């Protein structure tokens, strides 16, 4: 699976705070990596198959925030 994640609930302008992960196999793995990447800051996570086709994007989490342990 391919994942696109960005900080906050609104997509940021520029390239800061955006990541594309193509090496993960599960949604749970993407959530875990996003938790490590963003800490207790909010983030939004999408799964996609074709980055150039917006119709293939599926919202997984929007504005998610997890407490640090």
mmCIF file of N, CA, C and O in Angstrom:
data_model
loop_
_atom_site.group_PDB
_atom_site.id
_atom_site.type_symbol
_atom_site.label_atom_id
_atom_site.label_comp_id
_atom_site.label_asym_id
_atom_site.label_seq_id
_atom_site.Cartn_x
_atom_site.Cartn_y
_atom_site.Cartn_z
ATOM 1 N N UNK A 1 0.847 -1.184 0.000
ATOM 2 C CA UNK A 1 0.000 0.000 0.000
ATOM 3 C C UNK A 1 0.887 1.240 0.000
ATOM 4 O O UNK A 1 2.006 1.217 0.484
ATOM 5 N N UNK A 2 0.353 2.309 -0.519
ATOM 6 C CA UNK A 2 1.031 3.601 -0.521
ATOM 7 C C UNK A 2 0.268 4.533 0.415
ATOM 8 O O UNK A 2 -0.968 4.515 0.451
ATOM 9 N N UNK A 3 1.006 5.367 1.134
ATOM 10 C CA UNK A 3 0.384 6.265 2.093
ATOM 11 C C UNK A 3 0.915 7.674 1.915
ATOM 12 O O UNK A 3 2.089 7.877 1.621
ATOM 13 N N UNK A 4 0.026 8.642 2.118
ATOM 14 C CA UNK A 4 0.367 10.058 2.106
ATOM 15 C C UNK A 4 -0.065 10.616 3.453
ATOM 16 O O UNK A 4 -1.197 10.397 3.883
ATOM 17 N N UNK A 5 0.831 11.298 4.141
ATOM 18 C CA UNK A 5 0.522 11.845 5.461
ATOM 19 C C UNK A 5 0.996 13.292 5.501
ATOM 20 O O UNK A 5 1.993 13.648 4.878
ATOM 21 N N UNK A 6 0.231 14.133 6.182
ATOM 22 C CA UNK A 6 0.650 15.523 6.378
ATOM 23 C C UNK A 6 0.261 15.980 7.770
ATOM 24 O O UNK A 6 -0.629 15.414 8.396
ATOM 25 N N UNK A 7 0.948 17.002 8.247
ATOM 26 C CA UNK A 7 0.679 17.520 9.581
ATOM 27 C C UNK A 7 -0.621 18.308 9.586
ATOM 28 O O UNK A 7 -0.979 18.954 8.602
ATOM 29 N N UNK A 8 -1.339 18.242 10.695
ATOM 30 C CA UNK A 8 -2.598 18.968 10.856
ATOM 31 C C UNK A 8 -3.761 18.338 10.119
ATOM 32 O O UNK A 8 -3.645 17.287 9.497
ATOM 33 N N UNK A 9 -4.905 19.010 10.199
ATOM 34 C CA UNK A 9 -6.089 18.501 9.511
ATOM 35 C C UNK A 9 -6.265 19.154 8.140
ATOM 36 O O UNK A 9 -6.974 18.636 7.289
ATOM 37 N N UNK A 10 -5.618 20.296 7.914
ATOM 38 C CA UNK A 10 -5.634 20.970 6.614
ATOM 39 C C UNK A 10 -4.307 20.714 5.912
ATOM 40 O O UNK A 10 -3.252 20.751 6.546
ATOM 41 N N UNK A 11 -4.355 20.472 4.610
ATOM 42 C CA UNK A 11 -3.124 20.199 3.874
ATOM 43 C C UNK A 11 -2.239 21.446 3.848
ATOM 44 O O UNK A 11 -2.691 22.521 3.478
ATOM 45 N N UNK A 12 -0.969 21.316 4.267
ATOM 46 C CA UNK A 12 -0.086 22.489 4.317
ATOM 47 C C UNK A 12 0.381 22.898 2.919
ATOM 48 O O UNK A 12 0.407 22.095 2.002
ATOM 49 N N UNK A 13 0.737 24.172 2.788
ATOM 50 C CA UNK A 13 1.333 24.624 1.539
ATOM 51 C C UNK A 13 2.835 24.383 1.617
ATOM 52 O O UNK A 13 3.402 24.286 2.696
ATOM 53 N N UNK A 14 3.481 24.266 0.490
ATOM 54 C CA UNK A 14 4.908 23.965 0.483
ATOM 55 C C UNK A 14 5.150 22.477 0.680
ATOM 56 O O UNK A 14 4.245 21.651 0.557
ATOM 57 N N UNK A 15 6.382 22.128 1.004
ATOM 58 C CA UNK A 15 6.726 20.716 1.150
ATOM 59 C C UNK A 15 6.952 20.291 2.592
ATOM 60 O O UNK A 15 7.104 19.109 2.855
ATOM 61 N N UNK A 16 6.986 21.230 3.518
ATOM 62 C CA UNK A 16 7.224 20.892 4.924
ATOM 63 C C UNK A 16 6.018 20.160 5.509
ATOM 64 O O UNK A 16 4.869 20.514 5.254
ATOM 65 N N UNK A 17 6.275 19.108 6.268
ATOM 66 C CA UNK A 17 5.201 18.391 6.947
ATOM 67 C C UNK A 17 4.427 17.411 6.092
ATOM 68 O O UNK A 17 3.352 16.969 6.473
ATOM 69 N N UNK A 18 4.946 17.042 4.926
ATOM 70 C CA UNK A 18 4.284 16.075 4.042
ATOM 71 C C UNK A 18 5.226 14.904 3.777
ATOM 72 O O UNK A 18 6.416 15.098 3.580
ATOM 73 N N UNK A 19 4.663 13.694 3.736
ATOM 74 C CA UNK A 19 5.463 12.508 3.468
ATOM 75 C C UNK A 19 4.667 11.529 2.619
ATOM 76 O O UNK A 19 3.455 11.407 2.771
ATOM 77 N N UNK A 20 5.369 10.809 1.741
ATOM 78 C CA UNK A 20 4.788 9.705 0.974
ATOM 79 C C UNK A 20 5.568 8.463 1.366
ATOM 80 O O UNK A 20 6.795 8.435 1.263
ATOM 81 N N UNK A 21 4.849 7.460 1.833
ATOM 82 C CA UNK A 21 5.473 6.200 2.243
ATOM 83 C C UNK A 21 4.995 5.090 1.317
ATOM 84 O O UNK A 21 3.819 4.785 1.238
ATOM 85 N N UNK A 22 5.905 4.455 0.631
ATOM 86 C CA UNK A 22 5.586 3.364 -0.287
ATOM 87 C C UNK A 22 6.073 2.016 0.231
ATOM 88 O O UNK A 22 5.855 1.001 -0.403
ATOM 89 N N UNK A 23 6.754 2.012 1.374
ATOM 90 C CA UNK A 23 7.370 0.788 1.879
ATOM 91 C C UNK A 23 6.566 0.104 2.981
ATOM 92 O O UNK A 23 7.021 -0.894 3.530
ATOM 93 N N UNK A 24 5.383 0.586 3.298
ATOM 94 C CA UNK A 24 4.574 -0.015 4.365
ATOM 95 C C UNK A 24 3.501 -0.921 3.771
ATOM 96 O O UNK A 24 3.032 -0.695 2.664
ATOM 97 N N UNK A 25 3.114 -1.934 4.549
ATOM 98 C CA UNK A 25 2.152 -2.911 4.041
ATOM 99 C C UNK A 25 0.762 -2.761 4.636
ATOM 100 O O UNK A 25 -0.212 -3.228 4.056
ATOM 101 N N UNK A 26 0.647 -2.152 5.830
ATOM 102 C CA UNK A 26 -0.651 -2.084 6.496
ATOM 103 C C UNK A 26 -0.960 -0.664 6.961
ATOM 104 O O UNK A 26 -0.058 0.159 7.148
ATOM 105 N N UNK A 27 -2.235 -0.411 7.171
ATOM 106 C CA UNK A 27 -2.671 0.876 7.710
ATOM 107 C C UNK A 27 -2.136 1.047 9.125
ATOM 108 O O UNK A 27 -1.694 2.135 9.503
ATOM 109 N N UNK A 28 -2.143 -0.014 9.910
ATOM 110 C CA UNK A 28 -1.624 0.054 11.280
ATOM 111 C C UNK A 28 -0.157 0.464 11.285
ATOM 112 O O UNK A 28 0.269 1.280 12.111
ATOM 113 N N UNK A 29 0.634 -0.068 10.360
ATOM 114 C CA UNK A 29 2.038 0.318 10.254
ATOM 115 C C UNK A 29 2.198 1.792 9.915
ATOM 116 O O UNK A 29 3.084 2.469 10.439
ATOM 117 N N UNK A 30 1.336 2.316 9.038
ATOM 118 C CA UNK A 30 1.391 3.731 8.675
ATOM 119 C C UNK A 30 1.001 4.612 9.861
ATOM 120 O O UNK A 30 1.613 5.656 10.095
ATOM 121 N N UNK A 31 0.002 4.188 10.619
ATOM 122 C CA UNK A 31 -0.404 4.950 11.806
ATOM 123 C C UNK A 31 0.727 4.967 12.826
ATOM 124 O O UNK A 31 1.046 6.018 13.397
ATOM 125 N N UNK A 32 1.364 3.828 13.046
ATOM 126 C CA UNK A 32 2.480 3.770 13.999
ATOM 127 C C UNK A 32 3.625 4.682 13.568
ATOM 128 O O UNK A 32 4.201 5.391 14.391
ATOM 129 N N UNK A 33 3.962 4.675 12.282
ATOM 130 C CA UNK A 33 5.046 5.536 11.807
ATOM 131 C C UNK A 33 4.660 7.005 11.942
ATOM 132 O O UNK A 33 5.475 7.838 12.319
ATOM 133 N N UNK A 34 3.414 7.336 11.646
ATOM 134 C CA UNK A 34 2.960 8.723 11.777
ATOM 135 C C UNK A 34 3.005 9.174 13.233
ATOM 136 O O UNK A 34 3.370 10.317 13.521
ATOM 137 N N UNK A 35 2.648 8.288 14.152
ATOM 138 C CA UNK A 35 2.723 8.622 15.574
ATOM 139 C C UNK A 35 4.158 8.940 15.972
ATOM 140 O O UNK A 35 4.409 9.892 16.708
ATOM 141 N N UNK A 36 5.110 8.151 15.496
ATOM 142 C CA UNK A 36 6.523 8.414 15.804
ATOM 143 C C UNK A 36 7.000 9.701 15.129
ATOM 144 O O UNK A 36 7.774 10.463 15.708
ATOM 145 N N UNK A 37 6.539 9.943 13.914
ATOM 146 C CA UNK A 37 6.981 11.104 13.146
ATOM 147 C C UNK A 37 6.453 12.420 13.729
ATOM 148 O O UNK A 37 7.177 13.391 13.834
ATOM 149 N N UNK A 38 5.168 12.447 14.091
ATOM 150 C CA UNK A 38 4.526 13.684 14.499
ATOM 151 C C UNK A 38 4.352 13.827 16.005
ATOM 152 O O UNK A 38 3.928 14.884 16.473
ATOM 153 N N UNK A 39 4.640 12.780 16.771
ATOM 154 C CA UNK A 39 4.488 12.864 18.226
ATOM 155 C C UNK A 39 3.045 13.129 18.607
ATOM 156 O O UNK A 39 2.141 12.442 18.146
ATOM 157 N N UNK A 40 2.824 14.158 19.433
ATOM 158 C CA UNK A 40 1.443 14.462 19.837
ATOM 159 C C UNK A 40 0.833 15.591 19.002
ATOM 160 O O UNK A 40 -0.192 16.150 19.360
ATOM 161 N N UNK A 41 1.443 15.923 17.863
ATOM 162 C CA UNK A 41 0.871 16.888 16.927
ATOM 163 C C UNK A 41 -0.150 16.187 16.034
ATOM 164 O O UNK A 41 0.009 15.009 15.713
ATOM 165 N N UNK A 42 -1.200 16.893 15.614
ATOM 166 C CA UNK A 42 -2.206 16.256 14.758
ATOM 167 C C UNK A 42 -1.656 15.964 13.355
ATOM 168 O O UNK A 42 -0.776 16.667 12.871
ATOM 169 N N UNK A 43 -2.200 14.919 12.727
ATOM 170 C CA UNK A 43 -1.806 14.561 11.361
ATOM 171 C C UNK A 43 -2.987 13.934 10.641
ATOM 172 O O UNK A 43 -3.936 13.470 11.265
ATOM 173 N N UNK A 44 -2.922 13.944 9.319
ATOM 174 C CA UNK A 44 -3.939 13.300 8.478
ATOM 175 C C UNK A 44 -3.244 12.266 7.608
ATOM 176 O O UNK A 44 -2.154 12.503 7.097
ATOM 177 N N UNK A 45 -3.901 11.120 7.434
ATOM 178 C CA UNK A 45 -3.310 9.990 6.728
ATOM 179 C C UNK A 45 -4.259 9.512 5.630
ATOM 180 O O UNK A 45 -5.453 9.364 5.857
ATOM 181 N N UNK A 46 -3.694 9.286 4.440
ATOM 182 C CA UNK A 46 -4.444 8.798 3.283
ATOM 183 C C UNK A 46 -3.756 7.552 2.731
ATOM 184 O O UNK A 46 -2.532 7.468 2.735
ATOM 185 N N UNK A 47 -4.534 6.616 2.212
ATOM 186 C CA UNK A 47 -4.017 5.481 1.451
ATOM 187 C C UNK A 47 -4.338 5.764 -0.015
ATOM 188 O O UNK A 47 -5.387 6.329 -0.328
ATOM 189 N N UNK A 48 -3.425 5.386 -0.923
ATOM 190 C CA UNK A 48 -3.672 5.628 -2.346
ATOM 191 C C UNK A 48 -2.997 4.548 -3.184
ATOM 192 O O UNK A 48 -2.115 3.843 -2.720
ATOM 193 N N UNK A 49 -3.444 4.449 -4.440
ATOM 194 C CA UNK A 49 -2.816 3.519 -5.374
ATOM 195 C C UNK A 49 -2.081 4.253 -6.486
ATOM 196 O O UNK A 49 -1.047 3.809 -6.945
ATOM 197 N N UNK A 50 -2.610 5.404 -6.930
ATOM 198 C CA UNK A 50 -1.974 6.196 -7.990
ATOM 199 C C UNK A 50 -1.923 7.648 -7.527
ATOM 200 O O UNK A 50 -2.956 8.307 -7.419
ATOM 201 N N UNK A 51 -0.714 8.146 -7.264
ATOM 202 C CA UNK A 51 -0.569 9.496 -6.705
ATOM 203 C C UNK A 51 -1.117 10.572 -7.633
ATOM 204 O O UNK A 51 -1.623 11.591 -7.176
ATOM 205 N N UNK A 52 -1.045 10.353 -8.922
ATOM 206 C CA UNK A 52 -1.505 11.357 -9.893
ATOM 207 C C UNK A 52 -3.020 11.357 -10.087
ATOM 208 O O UNK A 52 -3.563 12.259 -10.715
ATOM 209 N N UNK A 53 -3.705 10.357 -9.567
ATOM 210 C CA UNK A 53 -5.161 10.255 -9.709
ATOM 211 C C UNK A 53 -5.801 10.458 -8.341
ATOM 212 O O UNK A 53 -5.771 9.576 -7.484
ATOM 213 N N UNK A 54 -6.369 11.632 -8.123
ATOM 214 C CA UNK A 54 -6.978 11.968 -6.836
ATOM 215 C C UNK A 54 -8.130 11.060 -6.443
ATOM 216 O O UNK A 54 -8.469 10.963 -5.262
ATOM 217 N N UNK A 55 -8.721 10.360 -7.407
ATOM 218 C CA UNK A 55 -9.849 9.468 -7.095
ATOM 219 C C UNK A 55 -9.410 8.220 -6.348
ATOM 220 O O UNK A 55 -10.236 7.538 -5.752
ATOM 221 N N UNK A 56 -8.105 7.898 -6.354
ATOM 222 C CA UNK A 56 -7.635 6.689 -5.688
ATOM 223 C C UNK A 56 -7.278 6.937 -4.220
ATOM 224 O O UNK A 56 -6.975 5.990 -3.506
ATOM 225 N N UNK A 57 -7.320 8.189 -3.763
ATOM 226 C CA UNK A 57 -6.995 8.498 -2.374
ATOM 227 C C UNK A 57 -8.165 8.164 -1.460
ATOM 228 O O UNK A 57 -9.311 8.494 -1.765
ATOM 229 N N UNK A 58 -7.870 7.514 -0.347
ATOM 230 C CA UNK A 58 -8.886 7.161 0.648
ATOM 231 C C UNK A 58 -8.421 7.709 1.995
ATOM 232 O O UNK A 58 -7.325 7.388 2.463
ATOM 233 N N UNK A 59 -9.240 8.554 2.612
ATOM 234 C CA UNK A 59 -8.901 9.125 3.908
ATOM 235 C C UNK A 59 -8.933 8.049 4.981
ATOM 236 O O UNK A 59 -9.927 7.334 5.121
ATOM 237 N N UNK A 60 -7.843 7.909 5.718
ATOM 238 C CA UNK A 60 -7.759 6.932 6.804
ATOM 239 C C UNK A 60 -7.995 7.637 8.139
ATOM 240 O O UNK A 60 -8.829 7.207 8.932
ATOM 241 N N UNK A 61 -7.259 8.716 8.395
ATOM 242 C CA UNK A 61 -7.417 9.513 9.615
ATOM 243 C C UNK A 61 -7.312 10.993 9.256
ATOM 244 O O UNK A 61 -6.492 11.368 8.435
ATOM 245 N N UNK A 62 -8.130 11.810 9.902
ATOM 246 C CA UNK A 62 -8.083 13.249 9.661
ATOM 247 C C UNK A 62 -7.880 13.986 10.977
ATOM 248 O O UNK A 62 -8.694 13.859 11.891
ATOM 249 N N UNK A 63 -6.792 14.725 11.079
ATOM 250 C CA UNK A 63 -6.531 15.501 12.288
ATOM 251 C C UNK A 63 -6.319 14.640 13.523
ATOM 252 O O UNK A 63 -6.613 15.070 14.625
ATOM 253 N N UNK A 64 -5.805 13.428 13.342
ATOM 254 C CA UNK A 64 -5.617 12.509 14.466
ATOM 255 C C UNK A 64 -4.509 13.019 15.375
ATOM 256 O O UNK A 64 -3.511 13.550 14.920
ATOM 257 N N UNK A 65 -4.697 12.839 16.671
ATOM 258 C CA UNK A 65 -3.693 13.207 17.655
ATOM 259 C C UNK A 65 -3.650 12.110 18.715
ATOM 260 O O UNK A 65 -4.667 11.733 19.251
ATOM 261 N N UNK A 66 -2.469 11.624 18.968
ATOM 262 C CA UNK A 66 -2.291 10.570 19.954
ATOM 263 C C UNK A 66 -1.381 11.082 21.067
ATOM 264 O O UNK A 66 -0.379 11.720 20.780
ATOM 265 N N UNK A 67 -1.699 10.803 22.315
ATOM 266 C CA UNK A 67 -0.811 11.249 23.395
ATOM 267 C C UNK A 67 0.506 10.490 23.386
ATOM 268 O O UNK A 67 0.553 9.312 23.083
ATOM 269 N N UNK A 68 1.588 11.203 23.692
ATOM 270 C CA UNK A 68 2.897 10.543 23.807
ATOM 271 C C UNK A 68 2.949 9.713 25.070
ATOM 272 O O UNK A 68 2.381 10.084 26.085
ATOM 273 N N UNK A 69 3.626 8.600 25.000
ATOM 274 C CA UNK A 69 3.713 7.733 26.168
ATOM 275 C C UNK A 69 5.035 7.921 26.846
ATOM 276 O O UNK A 69 6.021 8.253 26.334
#
